[in-house]
Amino acid sequence: EIVLTQSPGTLSLSPGERATLSCRASQSVSSSSLAWYQQKPGQAPRLLIYGASSRATGIPDRFSGSGSGTDFTLTISRLEPEDFAVYHCQQYGSSPRTFGQGTKVEIK
Amino acid sequence: EVQLAESGGGLVQPGGSLRLSCVASGFTFSSYTMHWVRQAPGKGLEYVSAISSNGGSTFYANSVKGRFTVSRDNSKNTVYLQVGSLRAEDMAMFYCGSGNGGFLEYWGQGTLVAVSS
């Protein structure tokens, strides 16, 4: 089973700042099969990125994904007030599909 | 507009069972793999189960294998998750999702399963 480790656990930033979130896999993720989701309190997760770098429908271009192999990054270029949330990564290249433990982006 | 609506959650005693349902609309249900993901209170996401578009292939996490059963009725645009032999650690919000790539493109709002005596 591929274990995904997200860092940092919590990121404290101000609106307008750049956020860089990491997702590291215990083994190589095949075909860059990695997705990122955003989850706000009391809501279901929402798909942001799939295939490591492809934005889902309707996702603003301030969200970008990069990486391959075992190291992946989600970057939010300039934080908007609505971007403060928990972010989860998921690998779907190997069975069982697994999630990271999440990174919380909070207002500083 | 894609919509997924879960139901069937509730309070159940340890060892009990429930049938969760997820009704889909706004897309061609019979063409999509459906997934179940759960989230224990204050915890991360856990991938639980999946069923292929025609129901011919299923997946279960080791933590639920032998206790949970996924099925679908394409005539009713509905996917089910029968959850049984429930334990305290199964208490979670259960989300259904759709997506053919192995990731969940759309998510429902979830249904809460509480396990307590």
PDB file of C-alpha atoms in Angstrom:
ATOM      1  CA  GLU A   1       0.000   0.000   0.000  1.00  0.00           C
ATOM      2  CA  ILE A   2       1.281   3.445  -0.926  1.00  0.00           C
ATOM      3  CA  VAL A   3       1.407   5.764   2.069  1.00  0.00           C
ATOM      4  CA  LEU A   4       0.981   9.461   1.316  1.00  0.00           C
ATOM      5  CA  THR A   5       2.498  11.942   3.749  1.00  0.00           C
ATOM      6  CA  GLN A   6       1.343  15.541   3.506  1.00  0.00           C
ATOM      7  CA  SER A   7       3.299  18.455   4.892  1.00  0.00           C
ATOM      8  CA  PRO A   8       3.028  20.689   6.679  1.00  0.00           C
ATOM      9  CA  GLY A   9       0.143  19.620   8.852  1.00  0.00           C
ATOM     10  CA  THR A  10      -0.982  23.226   9.170  1.00  0.00           C
ATOM     11  CA  LEU A  11       0.003  26.227   7.074  1.00  0.00           C
ATOM     12  CA  SER A  12      -0.698  29.682   8.513  1.00  0.00           C
ATOM     13  CA  LEU A  13      -0.773  32.357   5.834  1.00  0.00           C
ATOM     14  CA  SER A  14      -2.430  35.664   5.010  1.00  0.00           C
ATOM     15  CA  PRO A  15      -4.733  36.383   2.062  1.00  0.00           C
ATOM     16  CA  GLY A  16      -2.684  37.223  -1.004  1.00  0.00           C
ATOM     17  CA  GLU A  17       0.224  35.010   0.009  1.00  0.00           C
ATOM     18  CA  ARG A  18       1.436  31.957  -1.865  1.00  0.00           C
ATOM     19  CA  ALA A  19       0.716  28.498  -0.441  1.00  0.00           C
ATOM     20  CA  THR A  20       2.865  25.468  -1.200  1.00  0.00           C
ATOM     21  CA  LEU A  21       1.588  22.078  -0.019  1.00  0.00           C
ATOM     22  CA  SER A  22       3.553  18.854  -0.291  1.00  0.00           C
ATOM     23  CA  CYS A  23       2.426  15.253  -0.772  1.00  0.00           C
ATOM     24  CA  ARG A  24       5.130  12.616  -0.612  1.00  0.00           C
ATOM     25  CA  ALA A  25       4.506   8.975  -1.532  1.00  0.00           C
ATOM     26  CA  SER A  26       6.205   5.941   0.004  1.00  0.00           C
ATOM     27  CA  GLN A  27       6.558   4.449  -3.496  1.00  0.00           C
ATOM     28  CA  SER A  28       6.433   5.892  -6.974  1.00  0.00           C
ATOM     29  CA  VAL A  29       2.918   6.843  -8.083  1.00  0.00           C
ATOM     30  CA  SER A  30       2.369   5.371 -11.518  1.00  0.00           C
ATOM     31  CA  SER A  31       1.436   7.625 -14.416  1.00  0.00           C
ATOM     32  CA  SER A  32       1.304  10.640 -12.107  1.00  0.00           C
ATOM     33  CA  SER A  33      -2.040   9.343 -10.850  1.00  0.00           C
ATOM     34  CA  LEU A  34      -2.401  11.885  -8.109  1.00  0.00           C
ATOM     35  CA  ALA A  35      -5.350  14.095  -7.229  1.00  0.00           C
ATOM     36  CA  TRP A  36      -5.872  17.004  -4.865  1.00  0.00           C
ATOM     37  CA  TYR A  37      -9.129  17.872  -3.104  1.00  0.00           C
ATOM     38  CA  GLN A  38     -10.267  20.869  -1.075  1.00  0.00           C
ATOM     39  CA  GLN A  39     -12.575  20.412   1.905  1.00  0.00           C
ATOM     40  CA  LYS A  40     -14.235  23.202   3.876  1.00  0.00           C
ATOM     41  CA  PRO A  41     -15.773  22.638   7.317  1.00  0.00           C
ATOM     42  CA  GLY A  42     -19.043  20.738   7.151  1.00  0.00           C
ATOM     43  CA  GLN A  43     -18.725  20.160   3.409  1.00  0.00           C
ATOM     44  CA  ALA A  44     -17.754  17.304   1.144  1.00  0.00           C
ATOM     45  CA  PRO A  45     -14.368  17.405  -0.566  1.00  0.00           C
ATOM     46  CA  ARG A  46     -14.136  18.998  -4.014  1.00  0.00           C
ATOM     47  CA  LEU A  47     -11.795  17.863  -6.766  1.00  0.00           C
ATOM     48  CA  LEU A  48      -9.157  20.461  -7.653  1.00  0.00           C
ATOM     49  CA  ILE A  49      -6.424  18.622  -9.556  1.00  0.00           C
ATOM     50  CA  TYR A  50      -6.088  15.206 -11.199  1.00  0.00           C
ATOM     51  CA  GLY A  51      -3.244  13.620 -13.118  1.00  0.00           C
ATOM     52  CA  ALA A  52      -0.914  15.593 -10.831  1.00  0.00           C
ATOM     53  CA  SER A  53      -1.347  18.823 -12.822  1.00  0.00           C
ATOM     54  CA  SER A  54      -4.710  18.987 -14.624  1.00  0.00           C
ATOM     55  CA  ARG A  55      -7.239  21.361 -13.131  1.00  0.00           C
ATOM     56  CA  ALA A  56     -10.781  20.072 -12.698  1.00  0.00           C
ATOM     57  CA  THR A  57     -13.702  21.850 -14.310  1.00  0.00           C
ATOM     58  CA  GLY A  58     -14.305  25.301 -12.875  1.00  0.00           C
ATOM     59  CA  ILE A  59     -11.163  25.424 -10.740  1.00  0.00           C
ATOM     60  CA  PRO A  60      -9.444  28.838 -10.823  1.00  0.00           C
ATOM     61  CA  ASP A  61      -5.988  29.019 -12.352  1.00  0.00           C
ATOM     62  CA  ARG A  62      -4.446  30.178  -9.085  1.00  0.00           C
ATOM     63  CA  PHE A  63      -4.479  26.466  -8.191  1.00  0.00           C
ATOM     64  CA  SER A  64      -1.727  24.424  -9.818  1.00  0.00           C
ATOM     65  CA  GLY A  65      -0.324  20.968  -9.307  1.00  0.00           C
ATOM     66  CA  SER A  66       3.083  19.585 -10.132  1.00  0.00           C
ATOM     67  CA  GLY A  67       5.357  16.656  -9.468  1.00  0.00           C
ATOM     68  CA  SER A  68       5.918  13.053 -10.407  1.00  0.00           C
ATOM     69  CA  GLY A  69       7.245   9.852  -8.935  1.00  0.00           C
ATOM     70  CA  THR A  70       7.085  10.294  -5.183  1.00  0.00           C
ATOM     71  CA  ASP A  71       6.955  14.076  -4.749  1.00  0.00           C
ATOM     72  CA  PHE A  72       3.949  16.203  -5.575  1.00  0.00           C
ATOM     73  CA  THR A  73       3.045  19.805  -4.861  1.00  0.00           C
ATOM     74  CA  LEU A  74      -0.150  21.845  -4.817  1.00  0.00           C
ATOM     75  CA  THR A  75       0.452  25.570  -5.175  1.00  0.00           C
ATOM     76  CA  ILE A  76      -2.091  28.312  -4.592  1.00  0.00           C
ATOM     77  CA  SER A  77      -0.521  31.380  -6.153  1.00  0.00           C
ATOM     78  CA  ARG A  78      -2.418  34.040  -4.200  1.00  0.00           C
ATOM     79  CA  LEU A  79      -4.702  32.966  -1.388  1.00  0.00           C
ATOM     80  CA  GLU A  80      -8.265  34.194  -1.533  1.00  0.00           C
ATOM     81  CA  PRO A  81     -10.449  34.192   1.627  1.00  0.00           C
ATOM     82  CA  GLU A  82     -12.384  31.180   0.320  1.00  0.00           C
ATOM     83  CA  ASP A  83      -9.204  29.114  -0.064  1.00  0.00           C
ATOM     84  CA  PHE A  84      -8.714  28.585   3.660  1.00  0.00           C
ATOM     85  CA  ALA A  85      -9.598  24.929   4.031  1.00  0.00           C
ATOM     86  CA  VAL A  86      -8.141  21.436   4.351  1.00  0.00           C
ATOM     87  CA  TYR A  87      -6.413  19.931   1.316  1.00  0.00           C
ATOM     88  CA  HIS A  88      -6.132  16.201   0.704  1.00  0.00           C
ATOM     89  CA  CYS A  89      -4.015  14.328  -1.825  1.00  0.00           C
ATOM     90  CA  GLN A  90      -4.980  10.911  -3.212  1.00  0.00           C
ATOM     91  CA  GLN A  91      -3.090   8.414  -5.333  1.00  0.00           C
ATOM     92  CA  TYR A  92      -5.077   6.248  -7.711  1.00  0.00           C
ATOM     93  CA  GLY A  93      -2.302   4.558  -9.640  1.00  0.00           C
ATOM     94  CA  SER A  94      -2.093   1.552  -7.352  1.00  0.00           C
ATOM     95  CA  SER A  95      -4.558  -0.519  -5.382  1.00  0.00           C
ATOM     96  CA  PRO A  96      -5.606   0.243  -2.743  1.00  0.00           C
ATOM     97  CA  ARG A  97      -6.168   3.904  -3.563  1.00  0.00           C
ATOM     98  CA  THR A  98      -4.993   5.962  -0.635  1.00  0.00           C
ATOM     99  CA  PHE A  99      -5.288   9.480   0.753  1.00  0.00           C
ATOM    100  CA  GLY A 100      -2.858  11.643   2.647  1.00  0.00           C
ATOM    101  CA  GLN A 101      -3.773  12.857   6.120  1.00  0.00           C
ATOM    102  CA  GLY A 102      -4.506  16.396   4.931  1.00  0.00           C
ATOM    103  CA  THR A 103      -3.001  19.867   5.247  1.00  0.00           C
ATOM    104  CA  LYS A 104      -4.981  22.659   6.849  1.00  0.00           C
ATOM    105  CA  VAL A 105      -4.452  26.128   5.400  1.00  0.00           C
ATOM    106  CA  GLU A 106      -5.500  28.640   8.038  1.00  0.00           C
ATOM    107  CA  ILE A 107      -5.619  32.404   8.226  1.00  0.00           C
ATOM    108  CA  LYS A 108      -2.595  33.887   9.955  1.00  0.00           C
TER     109      LYS A 108
ATOM    110  CA  GLU B   1     -25.772  19.656 -13.025  1.00  0.00           C
ATOM    111  CA  VAL B   2     -24.277  16.558 -11.425  1.00  0.00           C
ATOM    112  CA  GLN B   3     -25.895  15.677  -8.125  1.00  0.00           C
ATOM    113  CA  LEU B   4     -25.207  12.820  -5.744  1.00  0.00           C
ATOM    114  CA  ALA B   5     -27.439  12.337  -2.720  1.00  0.00           C
ATOM    115  CA  GLU B   6     -26.610   9.821  -0.006  1.00  0.00           C
ATOM    116  CA  SER B   7     -29.068   8.460   2.533  1.00  0.00           C
ATOM    117  CA  GLY B   8     -29.470   5.561   4.911  1.00  0.00           C
ATOM    118  CA  GLY B   9     -27.087   6.547   7.661  1.00  0.00           C
ATOM    119  CA  GLY B  10     -28.041   6.566  11.316  1.00  0.00           C
ATOM    120  CA  LEU B  11     -27.302   5.258  14.774  1.00  0.00           C
ATOM    121  CA  VAL B  12     -26.704   1.530  15.006  1.00  0.00           C
ATOM    122  CA  GLN B  13     -25.482  -0.764  17.751  1.00  0.00           C
ATOM    123  CA  PRO B  14     -22.146  -2.571  17.457  1.00  0.00           C
ATOM    124  CA  GLY B  15     -22.598  -5.600  15.271  1.00  0.00           C
ATOM    125  CA  GLY B  16     -25.511  -4.015  13.454  1.00  0.00           C
ATOM    126  CA  SER B  17     -25.957  -3.170   9.802  1.00  0.00           C
ATOM    127  CA  LEU B  18     -27.261  -0.452   7.506  1.00  0.00           C
ATOM    128  CA  ARG B  19     -27.779  -0.004   3.783  1.00  0.00           C
ATOM    129  CA  LEU B  20     -26.471   3.277   2.436  1.00  0.00           C
ATOM    130  CA  SER B  21     -27.843   4.591  -0.847  1.00  0.00           C
ATOM    131  CA  CYS B  22     -26.572   7.190  -3.268  1.00  0.00           C
ATOM    132  CA  VAL B  23     -28.887   8.505  -5.976  1.00  0.00           C
ATOM    133  CA  ALA B  24     -27.226  10.189  -8.943  1.00  0.00           C
ATOM    134  CA  SER B  25     -28.507  12.674 -11.495  1.00  0.00           C
ATOM    135  CA  GLY B  26     -27.146  14.983 -14.162  1.00  0.00           C
ATOM    136  CA  PHE B  27     -24.877  12.484 -15.901  1.00  0.00           C
ATOM    137  CA  THR B  28     -25.005   9.064 -17.566  1.00  0.00           C
ATOM    138  CA  PHE B  29     -24.817   7.011 -14.393  1.00  0.00           C
ATOM    139  CA  SER B  30     -24.384   3.678 -16.160  1.00  0.00           C
ATOM    140  CA  SER B  31     -21.123   4.877 -17.733  1.00  0.00           C
ATOM    141  CA  TYR B  32     -19.328   5.712 -14.504  1.00  0.00           C
ATOM    142  CA  THR B  33     -17.475   3.909 -11.758  1.00  0.00           C
ATOM    143  CA  MET B  34     -18.881   4.815  -8.370  1.00  0.00           C
ATOM    144  CA  HIS B  35     -16.841   5.111  -5.185  1.00  0.00           C
ATOM    145  CA  TRP B  36     -17.395   5.209  -1.427  1.00  0.00           C
ATOM    146  CA  VAL B  37     -15.058   7.175   0.837  1.00  0.00           C
ATOM    147  CA  ARG B  38     -15.458   7.661   4.568  1.00  0.00           C
ATOM    148  CA  GLN B  39     -14.203  10.188   7.086  1.00  0.00           C
ATOM    149  CA  ALA B  40     -14.185   9.537  10.816  1.00  0.00           C
ATOM    150  CA  PRO B  41     -14.874  12.610  12.974  1.00  0.00           C
ATOM    151  CA  GLY B  42     -11.891  14.962  12.863  1.00  0.00           C
ATOM    152  CA  LYS B  43      -9.881  12.534  10.723  1.00  0.00           C
ATOM    153  CA  GLY B  44      -8.726  12.178   7.138  1.00  0.00           C
ATOM    154  CA  LEU B  45     -10.335  10.431   4.202  1.00  0.00           C
ATOM    155  CA  GLU B  46     -10.352   6.663   3.756  1.00  0.00           C
ATOM    156  CA  TYR B  47     -11.103   4.997   0.402  1.00  0.00           C
ATOM    157  CA  VAL B  48     -13.594   2.246   1.210  1.00  0.00           C
ATOM    158  CA  SER B  49     -15.109   0.690  -1.907  1.00  0.00           C
ATOM    159  CA  ALA B  50     -15.756   1.048  -5.607  1.00  0.00           C
ATOM    160  CA  ILE B  51     -17.902  -0.575  -8.275  1.00  0.00           C
ATOM    161  CA  SER B  52     -17.398  -0.459 -12.026  1.00  0.00           C
ATOM    162  CA  SER B  53     -19.947   0.994 -14.390  1.00  0.00           C
ATOM    163  CA  ASN B  54     -21.640  -2.336 -15.140  1.00  0.00           C
ATOM    164  CA  GLY B  55     -21.180  -3.709 -11.642  1.00  0.00           C
ATOM    165  CA  GLY B  56     -18.868  -6.443 -12.826  1.00  0.00           C
ATOM    166  CA  SER B  57     -15.875  -5.338 -10.794  1.00  0.00           C
ATOM    167  CA  THR B  58     -15.741  -4.281  -7.163  1.00  0.00           C
ATOM    168  CA  PHE B  59     -13.073  -3.175  -4.707  1.00  0.00           C
ATOM    169  CA  TYR B  60     -12.973  -3.140  -0.918  1.00  0.00           C
ATOM    170  CA  ALA B  61     -10.454  -1.763   1.531  1.00  0.00           C
ATOM    171  CA  ASN B  62      -8.962  -4.448   3.762  1.00  0.00           C
ATOM    172  CA  SER B  63     -10.561  -2.752   6.765  1.00  0.00           C
ATOM    173  CA  VAL B  64     -14.080  -3.516   5.470  1.00  0.00           C
ATOM    174  CA  LYS B  65     -13.603  -6.638   3.350  1.00  0.00           C
ATOM    175  CA  GLY B  66     -16.122  -9.302   4.250  1.00  0.00           C
ATOM    176  CA  ARG B  67     -18.334  -6.842   6.142  1.00  0.00           C
ATOM    177  CA  PHE B  68     -19.344  -4.324   3.453  1.00  0.00           C
ATOM    178  CA  THR B  69     -20.943  -5.020   0.071  1.00  0.00           C
ATOM    179  CA  VAL B  70     -21.230  -2.542  -2.778  1.00  0.00           C
ATOM    180  CA  SER B  71     -23.840  -2.864  -5.523  1.00  0.00           C
ATOM    181  CA  ARG B  72     -25.625  -0.701  -8.048  1.00  0.00           C
ATOM    182  CA  ASP B  73     -28.891  -0.503  -9.942  1.00  0.00           C
ATOM    183  CA  ASN B  74     -28.321   1.374 -13.184  1.00  0.00           C
ATOM    184  CA  SER B  75     -32.072   1.482 -13.867  1.00  0.00           C
ATOM    185  CA  LYS B  76     -32.475   3.541 -10.700  1.00  0.00           C
ATOM    186  CA  ASN B  77     -29.242   5.564 -10.984  1.00  0.00           C
ATOM    187  CA  THR B  78     -28.377   4.318  -7.519  1.00  0.00           C
ATOM    188  CA  VAL B  79     -25.353   2.791  -5.834  1.00  0.00           C
ATOM    189  CA  TYR B  80     -25.590   1.018  -2.501  1.00  0.00           C
ATOM    190  CA  LEU B  81     -23.204   0.159   0.284  1.00  0.00           C
ATOM    191  CA  GLN B  82     -24.396  -2.521   2.687  1.00  0.00           C
ATOM    192  CA  VAL B  83     -22.387  -2.027   5.867  1.00  0.00           C
ATOM    193  CA  GLY B  84     -22.450  -4.817   8.417  1.00  0.00           C
ATOM    194  CA  SER B  85     -20.802  -6.172  11.561  1.00  0.00           C
ATOM    195  CA  LEU B  86     -20.315  -2.541  12.477  1.00  0.00           C
ATOM    196  CA  ARG B  87     -17.673  -1.542  14.983  1.00  0.00           C
ATOM    197  CA  ALA B  88     -17.005   1.688  16.840  1.00  0.00           C
ATOM    198  CA  GLU B  89     -14.199   2.457  14.415  1.00  0.00           C
ATOM    199  CA  ASP B  90     -16.629   2.380  11.479  1.00  0.00           C
ATOM    200  CA  MET B  91     -18.324   5.534  12.735  1.00  0.00           C
ATOM    201  CA  ALA B  92     -17.852   8.096  10.000  1.00  0.00           C
ATOM    202  CA  MET B  93     -19.385  10.274   7.353  1.00  0.00           C
ATOM    203  CA  PHE B  94     -19.749   8.150   4.247  1.00  0.00           C
ATOM    204  CA  TYR B  95     -19.464   9.915   0.901  1.00  0.00           C
ATOM    205  CA  CYS B  96     -20.276   8.527  -2.517  1.00  0.00           C
ATOM    206  CA  GLY B  97     -18.501   9.844  -5.570  1.00  0.00           C
ATOM    207  CA  SER B  98     -18.348   9.365  -9.299  1.00  0.00           C
ATOM    208  CA  GLY B  99     -15.357   9.161 -11.573  1.00  0.00           C
ATOM    209  CA  ASN B 100     -13.800   6.843 -14.125  1.00  0.00           C
ATOM    210  CA  GLY B 101     -10.194   7.767 -13.584  1.00  0.00           C
ATOM    211  CA  GLY B 102      -9.786   6.387 -10.083  1.00  0.00           C
ATOM    212  CA  PHE B 103     -10.322   9.769  -8.531  1.00  0.00           C
ATOM    213  CA  LEU B 104     -13.658  11.234  -7.391  1.00  0.00           C
ATOM    214  CA  GLU B 105     -14.757  13.887  -9.842  1.00  0.00           C
ATOM    215  CA  TYR B 106     -18.019  14.593  -8.014  1.00  0.00           C
ATOM    216  CA  TRP B 107     -18.996  13.992  -4.398  1.00  0.00           C
ATOM    217  CA  GLY B 108     -22.239  13.770  -2.512  1.00  0.00           C
ATOM    218  CA  GLN B 109     -22.793  15.559   0.782  1.00  0.00           C
ATOM    219  CA  GLY B 110     -22.451  12.391   2.810  1.00  0.00           C
ATOM    220  CA  THR B 111     -24.478  10.305   5.236  1.00  0.00           C
ATOM    221  CA  LEU B 112     -23.406   9.795   8.838  1.00  0.00           C
ATOM    222  CA  VAL B 113     -23.038   6.348  10.352  1.00  0.00           C
ATOM    223  CA  ALA B 114     -22.838   6.343  14.145  1.00  0.00           C
ATOM    224  CA  VAL B 115     -22.035   3.152  16.039  1.00  0.00           C
ATOM    225  CA  SER B 116     -22.860   3.058  19.727  1.00  0.00           C
ATOM    226  CA  SER B 117     -24.621   0.902  22.283  1.00  0.00           C
TER     227      SER B 117
END
